[in-house]
mmCIF file of C-alpha atoms in Angstrom:
data_model
loop_
_atom_site.group_PDB
_atom_site.id
_atom_site.type_symbol
_atom_site.label_atom_id
_atom_site.label_comp_id
_atom_site.label_asym_id
_atom_site.label_seq_id
_atom_site.Cartn_x
_atom_site.Cartn_y
_atom_site.Cartn_z
ATOM 1 C CA UNK A 1 101.336 93.177 36.817
ATOM 2 C CA UNK A 2 99.165 96.220 36.918
ATOM 3 C CA UNK A 3 98.560 98.532 39.932
ATOM 4 C CA UNK A 4 96.927 101.632 40.366
ATOM 5 C CA UNK A 5 98.840 104.648 42.140
ATOM 6 C CA UNK A 6 99.811 103.940 45.756
ATOM 7 C CA UNK A 7 99.114 106.473 48.421
ATOM 8 C CA UNK A 8 101.911 109.160 48.566
ATOM 9 C CA UNK A 9 104.348 107.944 51.166
ATOM 10 C CA UNK A 10 104.252 111.306 53.281
ATOM 11 C CA UNK A 11 100.500 111.295 53.264
ATOM 12 C CA UNK A 12 100.738 107.636 54.585
ATOM 13 C CA UNK A 13 103.211 108.623 57.515
ATOM 14 C CA UNK A 14 100.684 111.239 58.640
ATOM 15 C CA UNK A 15 97.613 108.713 58.605
ATOM 16 C CA UNK A 16 99.605 106.075 60.747
ATOM 17 C CA UNK A 17 102.198 105.818 63.481
ATOM 18 C CA UNK A 18 105.564 106.328 62.459
ATOM 19 C CA UNK A 19 107.384 102.850 62.068
ATOM 20 C CA UNK A 20 111.437 102.246 61.813
ATOM 21 C CA UNK A 21 111.858 100.923 58.176
ATOM 22 C CA UNK A 22 114.702 100.053 55.836
ATOM 23 C CA UNK A 23 114.647 100.082 52.189
ATOM 24 C CA UNK A 24 115.046 96.765 50.690
ATOM 25 C CA UNK A 25 114.777 96.686 46.689
ATOM 26 C CA UNK A 26 112.735 99.763 46.885
ATOM 27 C CA UNK A 27 110.315 98.430 49.359
ATOM 28 C CA UNK A 28 110.209 99.678 52.905
ATOM 29 C CA UNK A 29 110.443 96.984 55.673
ATOM 30 C CA UNK A 30 109.879 97.420 59.074
ATOM 31 C CA UNK A 31 112.677 97.151 61.492
ATOM 32 C CA UNK A 32 110.912 95.233 64.207
ATOM 33 C CA UNK A 33 111.253 92.393 66.400
ATOM 34 C CA UNK A 34 108.905 89.593 65.951
ATOM 35 C CA UNK A 35 107.342 90.376 69.353
ATOM 36 C CA UNK A 36 106.966 94.018 68.363
ATOM 37 C CA UNK A 37 105.447 93.259 65.019
ATOM 38 C CA UNK A 38 102.950 90.952 67.000
ATOM 39 C CA UNK A 39 102.148 93.963 69.233
ATOM 40 C CA UNK A 40 101.341 96.015 66.188
ATOM 41 C CA UNK A 41 98.885 93.546 64.799
ATOM 42 C CA UNK A 42 97.216 92.907 67.996
ATOM 43 C CA UNK A 43 96.779 96.633 68.390
ATOM 44 C CA UNK A 44 95.327 96.853 64.842
ATOM 45 C CA UNK A 45 92.407 94.524 65.954
ATOM 46 C CA UNK A 46 91.863 96.010 69.468
ATOM 47 C CA UNK A 47 91.848 99.576 67.878
ATOM 48 C CA UNK A 48 90.750 99.271 64.323
ATOM 49 C CA UNK A 49 91.565 101.960 61.914
ATOM 50 C CA UNK A 50 88.907 103.266 59.417
ATOM 51 C CA UNK A 51 90.783 100.989 56.689
ATOM 52 C CA UNK A 52 92.009 97.611 57.581
ATOM 53 C CA UNK A 53 95.492 97.308 58.505
ATOM 54 C CA UNK A 54 97.477 95.224 55.929
ATOM 55 C CA UNK A 55 100.632 93.130 56.593
ATOM 56 C CA UNK A 56 102.536 91.696 53.922
ATOM 57 C CA UNK A 57 105.388 89.300 54.254
ATOM 58 C CA UNK A 58 108.476 89.758 52.167
ATOM 59 C CA UNK A 59 110.250 86.516 51.146
ATOM 60 C CA UNK A 60 112.220 85.139 48.402
ATOM 61 C CA UNK A 61 109.255 85.012 45.991
ATOM 62 C CA UNK A 62 108.515 88.543 46.508
ATOM 63 C CA UNK A 63 112.106 89.633 46.066
ATOM 64 C CA UNK A 64 112.035 87.809 42.827
ATOM 65 C CA UNK A 65 109.282 90.259 41.639
ATOM 66 C CA UNK A 66 110.868 93.473 42.785
ATOM 67 C CA UNK A 67 112.155 94.397 39.286
ATOM 68 C CA UNK A 68 108.581 95.257 38.509
ATOM 69 C CA UNK A 69 107.800 98.880 39.564
ATOM 70 C CA UNK A 70 103.953 97.885 39.977
ATOM 71 C CA UNK A 71 104.763 95.368 42.375
ATOM 72 C CA UNK A 72 106.843 97.684 44.474
ATOM 73 C CA UNK A 73 104.257 100.135 44.768
ATOM 74 C CA UNK A 74 101.504 97.605 45.730
ATOM 75 C CA UNK A 75 103.915 96.429 48.505
ATOM 76 C CA UNK A 76 104.650 99.782 49.706
ATOM 77 C CA UNK A 77 101.039 100.677 50.116
ATOM 78 C CA UNK A 78 100.912 98.182 52.757
ATOM 79 C CA UNK A 79 100.774 99.230 56.630
ATOM 80 C CA UNK A 80 103.665 96.757 57.288
ATOM 81 C CA UNK A 81 106.011 94.660 55.357
ATOM 82 C CA UNK A 82 108.180 92.339 57.285
ATOM 83 C CA UNK A 83 110.997 90.156 56.767
ATOM 84 C CA UNK A 84 109.832 86.498 56.112
ATOM 85 C CA UNK A 85 113.119 84.635 55.832
ATOM 86 C CA UNK A 86 116.959 85.050 56.504
ATOM 87 C CA UNK A 87 117.425 86.527 53.075
ATOM 88 C CA UNK A 88 115.276 89.475 53.536
ATOM 89 C CA UNK A 89 117.115 89.908 57.191
ATOM 90 C CA UNK A 90 120.586 89.681 55.387
ATOM 91 C CA UNK A 91 119.625 92.380 53.165
ATOM 92 C CA UNK A 92 117.781 94.369 56.149
ATOM 93 C CA UNK A 93 120.920 94.300 57.902
ATOM 94 C CA UNK A 94 122.884 95.707 55.132
ATOM 95 C CA UNK A 95 120.460 98.323 54.593
ATOM 96 C CA UNK A 96 120.959 99.318 58.254
ATOM 97 C CA UNK A 97 118.374 97.258 60.073
ATOM 98 C CA UNK A 98 119.108 96.776 63.681
ATOM 99 C CA UNK A 99 116.081 94.739 65.407
ATOM 100 C CA UNK A 100 114.819 92.970 62.255
ATOM 101 C CA UNK A 101 114.362 89.214 62.801
ATOM 102 C CA UNK A 102 113.118 86.348 60.919
ATOM 103 C CA UNK A 103 109.453 86.307 61.215
ATOM 104 C CA UNK A 104 107.887 83.586 59.003
ATOM 105 C CA UNK A 105 104.188 83.804 58.749
ATOM 106 C CA UNK A 106 103.623 80.101 59.807
ATOM 107 C CA UNK A 107 105.337 81.309 63.129
ATOM 108 C CA UNK A 108 103.858 84.783 63.794
ATOM 109 C CA UNK A 109 100.334 83.801 62.521
ATOM 110 C CA UNK A 110 99.759 81.633 65.519
ATOM 111 C CA UNK A 111 101.099 83.872 67.876
ATOM 112 C CA UNK A 112 98.977 86.789 66.803
ATOM 113 C CA UNK A 113 96.057 84.283 67.066
ATOM 114 C CA UNK A 114 97.212 83.267 70.647
ATOM 115 C CA UNK A 115 97.583 87.054 71.562
ATOM 116 C CA UNK A 116 94.323 88.186 70.199
ATOM 117 C CA UNK A 117 92.485 85.296 72.164
ATOM 118 C CA UNK A 118 93.858 86.856 75.543
ATOM 119 C CA UNK A 119 93.554 90.355 74.782
ATOM 120 C CA UNK A 120 89.868 90.090 73.190
ATOM 121 C CA UNK A 121 88.950 87.715 75.961
ATOM 122 C CA UNK A 122 87.133 85.780 73.461
ATOM 123 C CA UNK A 123 88.003 83.373 70.225
ATOM 124 C CA UNK A 124 89.069 85.478 67.457
ATOM 125 C CA UNK A 125 87.123 85.221 64.228
ATOM 126 C CA UNK A 126 89.418 84.192 61.320
ATOM 127 C CA UNK A 127 88.541 84.374 57.527
ATOM 128 C CA UNK A 128 90.566 82.636 54.923
ATOM 129 C CA UNK A 129 90.846 83.336 51.268
ATOM 130 C CA UNK A 130 93.113 81.385 49.019
ATOM 131 C CA UNK A 131 94.276 78.037 47.953
ATOM 132 C CA UNK A 132 92.544 75.377 45.750
ATOM 133 C CA UNK A 133 88.563 74.489 46.495
ATOM 134 C CA UNK A 134 88.508 72.968 50.096
ATOM 135 C CA UNK A 135 92.099 73.859 51.276
ATOM 136 C CA UNK A 136 90.939 77.145 53.118
ATOM 137 C CA UNK A 137 88.089 75.026 54.944
ATOM 138 C CA UNK A 138 90.848 72.404 55.961
ATOM 139 C CA UNK A 139 92.983 75.310 57.413
ATOM 140 C CA UNK A 140 90.453 77.074 59.363
ATOM 141 C CA UNK A 141 89.220 73.568 61.001
ATOM 142 C CA UNK A 142 92.793 73.046 62.026
ATOM 143 C CA UNK A 143 92.874 76.463 63.318
ATOM 144 C CA UNK A 144 89.845 76.038 65.400
ATOM 145 C CA UNK A 145 90.818 72.848 67.014
ATOM 146 C CA UNK A 146 94.287 74.184 67.602
ATOM 147 C CA UNK A 147 93.699 77.778 68.934
ATOM 148 C CA UNK A 148 89.930 77.897 69.461
ATOM 149 C CA UNK A 149 89.345 80.314 66.312
ATOM 150 C CA UNK A 150 85.849 80.884 65.113
ATOM 151 C CA UNK A 151 85.333 80.188 61.333
ATOM 152 C CA UNK A 152 84.459 83.587 59.816
ATOM 153 C CA UNK A 153 84.204 82.283 56.280
ATOM 154 C CA UNK A 154 86.516 80.882 53.684
ATOM 155 C CA UNK A 155 86.812 81.056 49.945
ATOM 156 C CA UNK A 156 89.353 79.340 47.305
ATOM 157 C CA UNK A 157 91.703 81.778 45.447
ATOM 158 C CA UNK A 158 90.614 80.809 41.867
ATOM 159 C CA UNK A 159 87.549 83.120 41.051
ATOM 160 C CA UNK A 160 87.174 85.739 38.914
ATOM 161 C CA UNK A 161 84.532 87.536 41.220
ATOM 162 C CA UNK A 162 84.990 87.643 44.888
ATOM 163 C CA UNK A 163 82.133 90.175 45.560
ATOM 164 C CA UNK A 164 79.557 87.599 47.208
ATOM 165 C CA UNK A 165 82.289 85.790 49.146
ATOM 166 C CA UNK A 166 83.646 88.951 50.808
ATOM 167 C CA UNK A 167 80.007 90.084 51.421
ATOM 168 C CA UNK A 168 79.257 86.873 53.382
ATOM 169 C CA UNK A 169 82.617 87.208 54.978
ATOM 170 C CA UNK A 170 82.149 90.819 55.948
ATOM 171 C CA UNK A 171 78.560 89.696 57.728
ATOM 172 C CA UNK A 172 80.298 87.445 60.366
ATOM 173 C CA UNK A 173 82.626 90.413 61.600
ATOM 174 C CA UNK A 174 86.320 88.637 61.159
ATOM 175 C CA UNK A 175 88.944 90.078 63.338
ATOM 176 C CA UNK A 176 91.455 88.824 60.840
ATOM 177 C CA UNK A 177 91.566 88.012 57.173
ATOM 178 C CA UNK A 178 94.174 85.723 56.062
ATOM 179 C CA UNK A 179 94.996 85.862 52.267
ATOM 180 C CA UNK A 180 97.108 82.784 50.928
ATOM 181 C CA UNK A 181 97.833 83.034 47.051
ATOM 182 C CA UNK A 182 101.642 83.032 47.170
ATOM 183 C CA UNK A 183 103.107 86.252 46.068
ATOM 184 C CA UNK A 184 102.917 88.586 43.678
ATOM 185 C CA UNK A 185 99.305 87.388 43.416
ATOM 186 C CA UNK A 186 98.154 87.789 47.396
ATOM 187 C CA UNK A 187 99.623 91.349 47.283
ATOM 188 C CA UNK A 188 97.722 92.424 44.085
ATOM 189 C CA UNK A 189 94.539 90.672 45.477
ATOM 190 C CA UNK A 190 94.415 92.738 48.413
ATOM 191 C CA UNK A 191 95.145 95.888 46.624
ATOM 192 C CA UNK A 192 92.200 95.178 44.209
ATOM 193 C CA UNK A 193 89.734 94.050 47.068
ATOM 194 C CA UNK A 194 90.935 96.216 49.949
ATOM 195 C CA UNK A 195 87.828 98.506 49.781
ATOM 196 C CA UNK A 196 85.569 95.638 50.240
ATOM 197 C CA UNK A 197 87.430 94.201 53.267
ATOM 198 C CA UNK A 198 85.626 94.640 56.661
ATOM 199 C CA UNK A 199 88.270 92.987 58.798
ATOM 200 C CA UNK A 200 90.535 95.106 60.563
ATOM 201 C CA UNK A 201 93.540 93.112 59.848
ATOM 202 C CA UNK A 202 94.937 91.517 56.906
ATOM 203 C CA UNK A 203 97.695 89.012 56.790
ATOM 204 C CA UNK A 204 99.089 87.266 53.591
ATOM 205 C CA UNK A 205 100.295 83.886 54.344
ATOM 206 C CA UNK A 206 101.703 82.299 51.216
ATOM 207 C CA UNK A 207 102.022 78.613 51.952
ATOM 208 C CA UNK A 208 100.396 78.800 55.435
ATOM 209 C CA UNK A 209 97.513 76.708 54.520
ATOM 210 C CA UNK A 210 99.472 74.018 53.318
ATOM 211 C CA UNK A 211 101.270 73.556 56.487
ATOM 212 C CA UNK A 212 98.071 73.827 58.476
ATOM 213 C CA UNK A 213 96.231 71.315 56.301
ATOM 214 C CA UNK A 214 99.257 68.976 56.626
ATOM 215 C CA UNK A 215 100.005 69.008 52.938
ATOM 216 C CA UNK A 216 103.436 70.000 53.904
ATOM 217 C CA UNK A 217 105.308 69.667 57.330
ATOM 218 C CA UNK A 218 107.516 72.231 58.874
ATOM 219 C CA UNK A 219 111.325 71.626 59.029
ATOM 220 C CA UNK A 220 112.943 70.729 62.361
ATOM 221 C CA UNK A 221 113.491 73.626 64.600
ATOM 222 C CA UNK A 222 117.254 73.800 64.291
ATOM 223 C CA UNK A 223 116.705 74.071 60.181
ATOM 224 C CA UNK A 224 114.409 77.086 60.918
ATOM 225 C CA UNK A 225 116.694 78.816 63.359
ATOM 226 C CA UNK A 226 119.571 78.529 60.724
ATOM 227 C CA UNK A 227 117.730 79.756 57.930
ATOM 228 C CA UNK A 228 117.696 76.478 56.096
ATOM 229 C CA UNK A 229 114.194 75.471 56.056
ATOM 230 C CA UNK A 230 114.137 76.357 52.233
ATOM 231 C CA UNK A 231 115.892 73.070 52.202
ATOM 232 C CA UNK A 232 113.209 71.240 53.954
ATOM 233 C CA UNK A 233 110.511 72.565 51.798
ATOM 234 C CA UNK A 234 112.722 71.896 48.649
ATOM 235 C CA UNK A 235 112.804 68.172 49.479
ATOM 236 C CA UNK A 236 108.976 68.281 49.813
ATOM 237 C CA UNK A 237 108.201 70.166 46.850
ATOM 238 C CA UNK A 238 110.947 69.945 44.280
ATOM 239 C CA UNK A 239 108.878 72.335 42.028
ATOM 240 C CA UNK A 240 110.103 75.394 44.118
ATOM 241 C CA UNK A 241 113.711 74.737 42.826
ATOM 242 C CA UNK A 242 113.276 77.438 40.132
ATOM 243 C CA UNK A 243 112.015 80.104 42.732
ATOM 244 C CA UNK A 244 114.785 79.240 45.247
ATOM 245 C CA UNK A 245 117.474 79.634 42.181
ATOM 246 C CA UNK A 246 116.105 82.517 40.989
ATOM 247 C CA UNK A 247 116.051 84.050 44.417
ATOM 248 C CA UNK A 248 119.626 83.025 45.278
ATOM 249 C CA UNK A 249 120.737 85.103 42.324
ATOM 250 C CA UNK A 250 118.386 88.140 43.337
ATOM 251 C CA UNK A 251 119.661 88.131 46.796
ATOM 252 C CA UNK A 252 123.224 88.003 45.646
ATOM 253 C CA UNK A 253 122.723 90.822 43.308
ATOM 254 C CA UNK A 254 120.795 92.974 45.796
ATOM 255 C CA UNK A 255 123.424 92.528 48.489
ATOM 256 C CA UNK A 256 126.187 93.343 46.012
ATOM 257 C CA UNK A 257 124.450 96.702 45.290
ATOM 258 C CA UNK A 258 123.766 97.422 48.789
ATOM 259 C CA UNK A 259 127.336 96.920 49.841
ATOM 260 C CA UNK A 260 128.395 99.270 47.075
ATOM 261 C CA UNK A 261 125.841 101.739 47.947
ATOM 262 C CA UNK A 262 126.758 101.542 51.658
ATOM 263 C CA UNK A 263 130.417 101.625 51.064
ATOM 264 C CA UNK A 264 131.120 98.116 52.468
ATOM 265 C CA UNK A 265 133.868 95.965 51.469
ATOM 266 C CA UNK A 266 134.146 95.355 47.736
#
């Protein structure tokens, strides 16, 4: 993975409001409850900054990439990195987090849309980039029917040149751009195209499109609350076994390292 230099952390702190964070595998993850994260996302649309506000979800797939310094720099260039998964919450607690909650994009995305509709007094305009041809269109159609959003343009995630699609999306003035390519591709895509994004809020979404389109089903609520949703996903997509197995080793290594660093029990 290649990446240009990320903005200096001290410069970013001057340009945006202070946020409580903890460092997980070199990445600054916000120590916020889910409702507070939704508040910040909605505020980014209501009071847009000169550049888009970028929110990245950190989950097991991202943790597996943290040995790559370029990936860590890309993640830290985001305005918010939040804990998408109990493994990240566990590591956050070991790093001193007090309010951090499991905040899956499949849950927080709809909450943001509902709040935006209320706060803006109109249907939010949503654009989606990612997935194979046709998936983004199916997903935004579901969002339109379920949450009343307006289609602000879609594009698949398998192109060499996104200049024309981004220009077309920009003409429709989206409130939110959802980028769903899986980590680390989606984070790198946002870094590369950030200057051409006109939406005030960018949200990476991983497998959200598949859930919306019905290609995968959500786990029962109890499994989600106990952090066992990965078992449900694995049953539907056995190909994820390698990622989850690698992730379990990554989390164990990082947890052991953090316990030693903070002076926890051996």
